[in-house]
Amino acid sequence: MKVPAGLTALSILAGADAADTVLGTFMFHRHGDRTPKALAPTNLTALGYEQVYTSGQYYRSRYLSGASKIRGINEDTVKLSQLAVTAPVDNVLQNSAMGFLQGLYPPVQTLQTLANGESVSAPMDGYQLIPVNTIETGAGSEDAGWLQDASSCANAKTSSNSFFESNEYKDLQSGTKELYESVVPAVNGVIGADQVSFKNGYIVYDILNVASIHNASTPSSPSNTTLTTLRTLADAHEWGLAYNASDPIRAVSGMQLAGEILSSLRSTISSKGSKPALSIQFGAYATFMSFFGLADLPAVNKDFTGVVGYASSMVFELFTSADPSSGFPATEDLKVRFLFHNGTASNSSEPTSYPLFGGQSTELSWTDFETGLNKFAITSTQQWCEKCGNATGSCAAYAQKTGSTQSMAGKGGISPAIGGVIGAFVTLAVVLGTAAGVMLVGGFTLVSKKKMAAKGAIGENVEAKA
Ligand SMILES: *[C@@H]1O[C@H](CO)[C@@H](O)[C@H](O)[C@H]1NC(C)=O
Ligand SMILES: *[C@@H]1O[C@H](CO)[C@@H](O)[C@H](O)[C@H]1NC(C)=O
Ligand SMILES: *[C@@H]1O[C@H](CO)[C@@H](O)[C@H](O)[C@H]1NC(C)=O
Ligand SMILES: *[C@@H]1O[C@H](CO)[C@@H](O)[C@H](O)[C@H]1NC(C)=O
Ligand SMILES: *[C@@H]1O[C@H](CO)[C@@H](O)[C@H](O)[C@H]1NC(C)=O
Ligand SMILES: *[C@@H]1O[C@H](CO)[C@@H](O)[C@H](O)[C@H]1NC(C)=O
Ligand SMILES: *[C@@H]1O[C@H](CO)[C@@H](O)[C@H](O)[C@H]1NC(C)=O
């Protein structure tokens, strides 16, 4: 993709600025290399493990021991209260979080002397045990082929479905028939020949991309050029499902993420740095895309409309340029910087900072940042229910309180397009096989409803599973 002129001026390599003190960060991270979604259950591969581990090592050198060390954070032995690590209920994402943490806080061997004088040492050279807590949003996302399957937001599903009715979609679907037909042999029966079309643009690219990394090439393997074309089509497909400027609810996962970023950084500020200073959430590429759209990042670089690479990370760094020795800074001295790295971050390839909200500066005052995110952040269950047009289950309470207008909106959101939603589910079940289909329609929804009722909150981090 082309890099627009001026990008280099807008984005600066985010090296450590010795004058600044980092007070806390919120990080959103993609999983590492995995097996294809079409062959559920999807697993993290050895390569993927290595990628997230490397990223963990990089962020260790940035935020725990380097010049951008987070104020007051433990360098070697983890202090659990300083850290909040979350992932949806999903094997690939949870395992990625654990692999990352092994790089972030490597083993520290400590000998313990017991009352009877015996000395014990911890297993695995003192591997540090760090809980990965679960969040409601995005459950099962890596086994799901259709973007909004990981959301239970009624209006977002309807909105994403309407992508399939758009002219953009129809043009691409009809204009790429021959291309997709030509790669049927390469897909090698992983999905049926009639499923190989732009309609399943991401699934098809995913199968071939995973094969290009893991399988020996065969005479039918697509050329690099073809694979790149398929990737660009997959990008258009996923962007179409993840974001539409005239229909913002499509980006609901980005709105929820914005709410989590705000609540995390606000708690760092209100506790004057004693609440988790390093929040790390693992999640799907779709959430990156929805967030990028909402934060106007494609205005900086068109590349933000593409699917991010494995083990990509974005970070919101809360920092100050004020003298750190005079206590926790006043609100007017707080600033935020947005950083992104496409693929595994490492010492030799560090994240870059970009301006948010269509602005010019890579540093925002906390107040401007908060105002910008608040324009689209979902920060409460009530807000979620209203925007999603959901009126039953954990949303019933709000539907009653807000009266008839609300439930009308709810009904309007659900009924006309429910056929389309069901259509997408059925297609997906065909693509992924019956077992996965049953899980998507039944299992995940049930689990998340039950847990939502228990927790009474959507988009809020839930406590550690016992
Ligand atoms: C993922 O791992 C499970 C075993 O844990 C295995 O049954 C399954 O086939 C693996 N999936 C792929 C696509 O390799
Ligand atoms: C929201 O509504 C959709 C469609 O009716 C439903 O599938 C989903 O479970 C609901 N979510 C919640 C949290 O009630
Ligand atoms: C975006 O939303 C508008 C308004 O709902 C709709 O007309 C248009 O077709 C949508 N575009 C895509 C690509 O989904
Ligand atoms: C790649 O190899 C795996 C494991 O051998 C196989 O299941 C899969 O079908 C192959 N993919 C393609 C596109 O041939
Ligand atoms: C195709 O891509 C692979 C992996 O990126 C590379 O090793 C190979 O040289 C490329 N082939 C051509 C013809 O560019
Ligand atoms: C990340 O890399 C992928 C693959 O090269 C590309 O399609 C995408 O546009 C890139 N995203 C950004 C934000 O650079
Ligand atoms: C990365 O750089 C830091 C500081 O320059 C160094 O301490 C660390 O060992 C390096 N990490 C790796 C994996 O090379």
PDB file of C-alpha atoms in Angstrom, residues 203-301:
ATOM      1  CA  ILE A 203     -11.722 -17.196   5.458  1.00  0.00           C
ATOM      2  CA  VAL A 204     -10.258 -17.969   2.011  1.00  0.00           C
ATOM      3  CA  TYR A 205      -7.278 -15.673   2.517  1.00  0.00           C
ATOM      4  CA  ASP A 206      -6.750 -17.092   5.999  1.00  0.00           C
ATOM      5  CA  ILE A 207      -6.595 -20.680   4.711  1.00  0.00           C
ATOM      6  CA  LEU A 208      -4.083 -19.782   2.006  1.00  0.00           C
ATOM      7  CA  ASN A 209      -2.033 -17.473   4.194  1.00  0.00           C
ATOM      8  CA  VAL A 210      -1.694 -20.106   6.927  1.00  0.00           C
ATOM      9  CA  ALA A 211      -0.764 -22.662   4.259  1.00  0.00           C
ATOM     10  CA  SER A 212       1.858 -20.283   2.826  1.00  0.00           C
ATOM     11  CA  ILE A 213       3.472 -20.149   6.277  1.00  0.00           C
ATOM     12  CA  HIS A 214       3.125 -23.790   7.318  1.00  0.00           C
ATOM     13  CA  ASN A 215       2.559 -26.101   4.341  1.00  0.00           C
ATOM     14  CA  ALA A 216       5.080 -26.999   1.674  1.00  0.00           C
ATOM     15  CA  SER A 217       4.081 -25.273  -1.528  1.00  0.00           C
ATOM     16  CA  THR A 218       2.398 -27.346  -4.233  1.00  0.00           C
ATOM     17  CA  PRO A 219       1.923 -26.632  -7.941  1.00  0.00           C
ATOM     18  CA  SER A 220      -1.510 -25.187  -7.109  1.00  0.00           C
ATOM     19  CA  SER A 221      -0.220 -22.807  -4.412  1.00  0.00           C
ATOM     20  CA  PRO A 222      -1.094 -19.183  -5.258  1.00  0.00           C
ATOM     21  CA  SER A 223       1.707 -16.877  -6.382  1.00  0.00           C
ATOM     22  CA  ASN A 224       2.831 -14.100  -4.062  1.00  0.00           C
ATOM     23  CA  THR A 225       0.987 -11.597  -6.201  1.00  0.00           C
ATOM     24  CA  THR A 226      -2.235 -13.578  -6.020  1.00  0.00           C
ATOM     25  CA  LEU A 227      -1.878 -13.952  -2.265  1.00  0.00           C
ATOM     26  CA  THR A 228      -1.368 -10.197  -1.937  1.00  0.00           C
ATOM     27  CA  THR A 229      -4.480  -9.548  -4.026  1.00  0.00           C
ATOM     28  CA  LEU A 230      -6.447 -11.958  -1.863  1.00  0.00           C
ATOM     29  CA  ARG A 231      -5.143 -10.180   1.219  1.00  0.00           C
ATOM     30  CA  THR A 232      -6.278  -6.807  -0.091  1.00  0.00           C
ATOM     31  CA  LEU A 233      -9.715  -8.285  -0.793  1.00  0.00           C
ATOM     32  CA  ALA A 234      -9.842  -9.801   2.681  1.00  0.00           C
ATOM     33  CA  ASP A 235      -8.948  -6.364   4.068  1.00  0.00           C
ATOM     34  CA  ALA A 236     -11.850  -4.782   2.163  1.00  0.00           C
ATOM     35  CA  HIS A 237     -14.191  -7.526   3.381  1.00  0.00           C
ATOM     36  CA  GLU A 238     -13.240  -7.183   7.030  1.00  0.00           C
ATOM     37  CA  TRP A 239     -13.145  -3.387   6.937  1.00  0.00           C
ATOM     38  CA  GLY A 240     -16.628  -3.426   5.441  1.00  0.00           C
ATOM     39  CA  LEU A 241     -17.870  -5.503   8.360  1.00  0.00           C
ATOM     40  CA  ALA A 242     -15.934  -3.608  11.030  1.00  0.00           C
ATOM     41  CA  TYR A 243     -16.564   0.040  10.247  1.00  0.00           C
ATOM     42  CA  ASN A 244     -18.881   2.345   8.358  1.00  0.00           C
ATOM     43  CA  ALA A 245     -18.671   6.074   9.016  1.00  0.00           C
ATOM     44  CA  SER A 246     -22.402   6.539   8.323  1.00  0.00           C
ATOM     45  CA  ASP A 247     -23.389   3.628  10.542  1.00  0.00           C
ATOM     46  CA  PRO A 248     -21.181   3.816  13.640  1.00  0.00           C
ATOM     47  CA  ILE A 249     -22.725   0.946  15.655  1.00  0.00           C
ATOM     48  CA  ARG A 250     -20.970  -1.473  13.286  1.00  0.00           C
ATOM     49  CA  ALA A 251     -17.804  -0.599  15.220  1.00  0.00           C
ATOM     50  CA  VAL A 252     -19.285  -1.576  18.591  1.00  0.00           C
ATOM     51  CA  SER A 253     -16.190  -3.569  19.611  1.00  0.00           C
ATOM     52  CA  GLY A 254     -14.071  -0.431  19.142  1.00  0.00           C
ATOM     53  CA  MET A 255     -16.567   1.542  21.240  1.00  0.00           C
ATOM     54  CA  GLN A 256     -16.324  -0.983  24.044  1.00  0.00           C
ATOM     55  CA  LEU A 257     -12.548  -0.974  23.835  1.00  0.00           C
ATOM     56  CA  ALA A 258     -12.576   2.827  24.087  1.00  0.00           C
ATOM     57  CA  GLY A 259     -14.633   2.516  27.272  1.00  0.00           C
ATOM     58  CA  GLU A 260     -12.131   0.057  28.707  1.00  0.00           C
ATOM     59  CA  ILE A 261      -9.178   2.293  27.818  1.00  0.00           C
ATOM     60  CA  LEU A 262     -10.845   5.228  29.572  1.00  0.00           C
ATOM     61  CA  SER A 263     -11.752   3.278  32.669  1.00  0.00           C
ATOM     62  CA  SER A 264      -8.273   1.781  32.932  1.00  0.00           C
ATOM     63  CA  LEU A 265      -6.362   5.059  32.545  1.00  0.00           C
ATOM     64  CA  ARG A 266      -8.840   6.913  34.755  1.00  0.00           C
ATOM     65  CA  SER A 267      -8.263   4.430  37.538  1.00  0.00           C
ATOM     66  CA  THR A 268      -4.496   4.893  37.198  1.00  0.00           C
ATOM     67  CA  ILE A 269      -5.046   8.644  37.535  1.00  0.00           C
ATOM     68  CA  SER A 270      -7.591   8.589  40.369  1.00  0.00           C
ATOM     69  CA  SER A 271      -5.432   6.179  42.379  1.00  0.00           C
ATOM     70  CA  LYS A 272      -2.408   8.399  41.673  1.00  0.00           C
ATOM     71  CA  GLY A 273      -0.646   5.526  39.996  1.00  0.00           C
ATOM     72  CA  SER A 274      -1.261   2.827  42.576  1.00  0.00           C
ATOM     73  CA  LYS A 275      -3.988   0.977  40.611  1.00  0.00           C
ATOM     74  CA  PRO A 276      -2.852  -1.222  37.685  1.00  0.00           C
ATOM     75  CA  ALA A 277      -0.301   0.800  35.816  1.00  0.00           C
ATOM     76  CA  LEU A 278       0.057  -1.738  33.030  1.00  0.00           C
ATOM     77  CA  SER A 279      -3.173  -3.021  31.496  1.00  0.00           C
ATOM     78  CA  ILE A 280      -2.858  -5.527  28.707  1.00  0.00           C
ATOM     79  CA  GLN A 281      -5.784  -6.865  26.744  1.00  0.00           C
ATOM     80  CA  PHE A 282      -5.595  -9.519  24.060  1.00  0.00           C
ATOM     81  CA  GLY A 283      -8.206  -9.398  21.314  1.00  0.00           C
ATOM     82  CA  ALA A 284      -9.071  -9.858  17.671  1.00  0.00           C
ATOM     83  CA  TYR A 285      -7.954  -7.859  14.621  1.00  0.00           C
ATOM     84  CA  ALA A 286     -11.554  -6.786  14.076  1.00  0.00           C
ATOM     85  CA  THR A 287     -11.449  -4.720  17.260  1.00  0.00           C
ATOM     86  CA  PHE A 288      -8.313  -2.971  15.991  1.00  0.00           C
ATOM     87  CA  MET A 289     -10.158  -2.130  12.764  1.00  0.00           C
ATOM     88  CA  SER A 290     -13.290  -0.837  14.462  1.00  0.00           C
ATOM     89  CA  PHE A 291     -11.187   1.272  16.789  1.00  0.00           C
ATOM     90  CA  PHE A 292      -8.987   2.594  13.954  1.00  0.00           C
ATOM     91  CA  GLY A 293     -12.097   3.715  12.087  1.00  0.00           C
ATOM     92  CA  LEU A 294     -13.603   5.450  15.117  1.00  0.00           C
ATOM     93  CA  ALA A 295     -10.311   7.176  15.974  1.00  0.00           C
ATOM     94  CA  ASP A 296      -9.936   8.429  12.390  1.00  0.00           C
ATOM     95  CA  LEU A 297      -6.613   6.695  11.851  1.00  0.00           C
ATOM     96  CA  PRO A 298      -7.174   5.934   8.138  1.00  0.00           C
ATOM     97  CA  ALA A 299      -6.912   9.718   7.673  1.00  0.00           C
ATOM     98  CA  VAL A 300      -3.269   9.385   8.732  1.00  0.00           C
ATOM     99  CA  ASN A 301      -2.553   6.310   6.659  1.00  0.00           C
TER     100      ASN A 301
END
